[in-house]
């Protein structure tokens, strides 16, 4: 059964998240009626995910592709012991990457195509 884990931010704000059981069956239990308390701050729990995102962005921005934008999507589970863990998503992958390029008007393509009212005039 999933439980609640309380993280504190570096500013002292309380963040409560739903946690999942570890694969090996180990669980952190809370004392009393409240959520289990994480040993790490919310920000430090996300450090590994941030490092993974920075590395992935470096891979896709450097080199010959040069996309206009890069979008990364991670599945993340939060655990009181491990912090944030990148998980597989519904598509059975750990990471979804979208690269986008904006089309540039070239000499063969007009920037503003002629509309139907201009079709009768030549």
GROMACS .gro file of C-alpha atoms in nm:
model
  122
    1UNK     CA    1   0.000   0.000   0.000
    2UNK     CA    2   0.125   0.347  -0.086
    3UNK     CA    3   0.180   0.597   0.194
    4UNK     CA    4   0.260   0.962   0.246
    5UNK     CA    5   0.608   1.109   0.284
    6UNK     CA    6   0.674   1.457   0.416
    7UNK     CA    7   0.965   1.654   0.273
    8UNK     CA    8   1.079   1.997   0.385
    9UNK     CA    9   1.204   2.249   0.132
   10UNK     CA   10   1.522   2.445   0.201
   11UNK     CA   11   1.291   2.734   0.299
   12UNK     CA   12   1.120   2.515   0.559
   13UNK     CA   13   0.797   2.463   0.365
   14UNK     CA   14   0.630   2.124   0.414
   15UNK     CA   15   0.568   1.916   0.098
   16UNK     CA   16   0.371   1.592   0.135
   17UNK     CA   17   0.381   1.343  -0.151
   18UNK     CA   18   0.239   1.000  -0.210
   19UNK     CA   19   0.516   0.742  -0.196
   20UNK     CA   20   0.532   0.392  -0.334
   21UNK     CA   21   0.669   0.083  -0.164
   22UNK     CA   22   1.023  -0.019  -0.247
   23UNK     CA   23   1.068  -0.321  -0.472
   24UNK     CA   24   1.239  -0.517  -0.194
   25UNK     CA   25   0.944  -0.470   0.040
   26UNK     CA   26   1.120  -0.227   0.277
   27UNK     CA   27   0.900   0.055   0.401
   28UNK     CA   28   0.937   0.362   0.612
   29UNK     CA   29   0.666   0.387   0.872
   30UNK     CA   30   0.553   0.704   1.041
   31UNK     CA   31   0.510   0.756   1.410
   32UNK     CA   32   0.157   0.855   1.491
   33UNK     CA   33  -0.105   0.955   1.236
   34UNK     CA   34   0.110   1.178   1.015
   35UNK     CA   35   0.317   1.102   0.708
   36UNK     CA   36   0.665   0.950   0.725
   37UNK     CA   37   0.939   1.215   0.737
   38UNK     CA   38   1.208   1.211   0.472
   39UNK     CA   39   1.568   1.243   0.583
   40UNK     CA   40   1.656   1.473   0.291
   41UNK     CA   41   1.517   1.808   0.177
   42UNK     CA   42   1.284   1.816  -0.121
   43UNK     CA   43   1.548   1.996  -0.327
   44UNK     CA   44   1.828   1.753  -0.242
   45UNK     CA   45   1.597   1.464  -0.327
   46UNK     CA   46   1.564   1.605  -0.679
   47UNK     CA   47   1.939   1.662  -0.733
   48UNK     CA   48   1.982   1.336  -0.924
   49UNK     CA   49   1.693   1.413  -1.157
   50UNK     CA   50   1.834   1.762  -1.221
   51UNK     CA   51   2.177   1.615  -1.304
   52UNK     CA   52   2.017   1.363  -1.542
   53UNK     CA   53   1.822   1.640  -1.717
   54UNK     CA   54   2.134   1.858  -1.753
   55UNK     CA   55   2.326   1.566  -1.904
   56UNK     CA   56   2.045   1.479  -2.146
   57UNK     CA   57   2.009   1.842  -2.256
   58UNK     CA   58   2.383   1.864  -2.317
   59UNK     CA   59   2.366   1.555  -2.540
   60UNK     CA   60   2.076   1.687  -2.749
   61UNK     CA   61   2.186   2.052  -2.773
   62UNK     CA   62   2.547   1.980  -2.868
   63UNK     CA   63   2.641   1.823  -3.197
   64UNK     CA   64   2.487   1.850  -3.539
   65UNK     CA   65   2.114   1.839  -3.460
   66UNK     CA   66   2.085   2.190  -3.308
   67UNK     CA   67   1.709   2.181  -3.231
   68UNK     CA   68   1.522   2.504  -3.152
   69UNK     CA   69   1.383   2.343  -2.840
   70UNK     CA   70   1.431   2.028  -2.637
   71UNK     CA   71   1.163   1.884  -2.409
   72UNK     CA   72   1.246   1.612  -2.159
   73UNK     CA   73   0.988   1.415  -1.966
   74UNK     CA   74   1.094   1.198  -1.672
   75UNK     CA   75   0.878   0.970  -1.464
   76UNK     CA   76   0.980   1.037  -1.103
   77UNK     CA   77   0.892   0.851  -0.782
   78UNK     CA   78   0.967   1.008  -0.446
   79UNK     CA   79   1.084   0.790  -0.161
   80UNK     CA   80   1.174   0.885   0.194
   81UNK     CA   81   1.499   0.686   0.177
   82UNK     CA   82   1.611   0.727  -0.184
   83UNK     CA   83   1.469   1.070  -0.268
   84UNK     CA   84   1.365   1.105  -0.633
   85UNK     CA   85   1.404   0.801  -0.855
   86UNK     CA   86   1.359   0.811  -1.234
   87UNK     CA   87   1.105   0.545  -1.323
   88UNK     CA   88   0.960   0.390  -1.631
   89UNK     CA   89   0.647   0.556  -1.759
   90UNK     CA   90   0.337   0.428  -1.929
   91UNK     CA   91   0.528   0.390  -2.257
   92UNK     CA   92   0.776   0.154  -2.086
   93UNK     CA   93   1.055   0.407  -2.110
   94UNK     CA   94   1.244   0.610  -1.852
   95UNK     CA   95   1.274   0.923  -2.061
   96UNK     CA   96   1.067   1.092  -2.332
   97UNK     CA   97   1.256   1.339  -2.554
   98UNK     CA   98   1.097   1.584  -2.798
   99UNK     CA   99   1.317   1.787  -3.032
  100UNK     CA  100   1.159   2.075  -3.227
  101UNK     CA  101   1.276   2.282  -3.519
  102UNK     CA  102   1.097   2.591  -3.652
  103UNK     CA  103   1.065   2.606  -4.029
  104UNK     CA  104   1.251   2.892  -4.190
  105UNK     CA  105   1.111   3.057  -4.503
  106UNK     CA  106   1.347   3.002  -4.792
  107UNK     CA  107   1.365   3.146  -5.145
  108UNK     CA  108   1.147   2.862  -5.278
  109UNK     CA  109   0.881   2.916  -5.008
  110UNK     CA  110   0.715   3.256  -4.971
  111UNK     CA  111   0.682   3.382  -4.616
  112UNK     CA  112   0.310   3.458  -4.671
  113UNK     CA  113   0.137   3.224  -4.919
  114UNK     CA  114  -0.112   3.379  -5.152
  115UNK     CA  115  -0.470   3.352  -5.034
  116UNK     CA  116  -0.774   3.254  -5.246
  117UNK     CA  117  -0.849   3.620  -5.324
  118UNK     CA  118  -0.509   3.651  -5.493
  119UNK     CA  119  -0.559   3.336  -5.703
  120UNK     CA  120  -0.773   3.518  -5.962
  121UNK     CA  121  -0.516   3.796  -6.012
  122UNK     CA  122  -0.198   3.728  -6.207
   0.00000   0.00000   0.00000
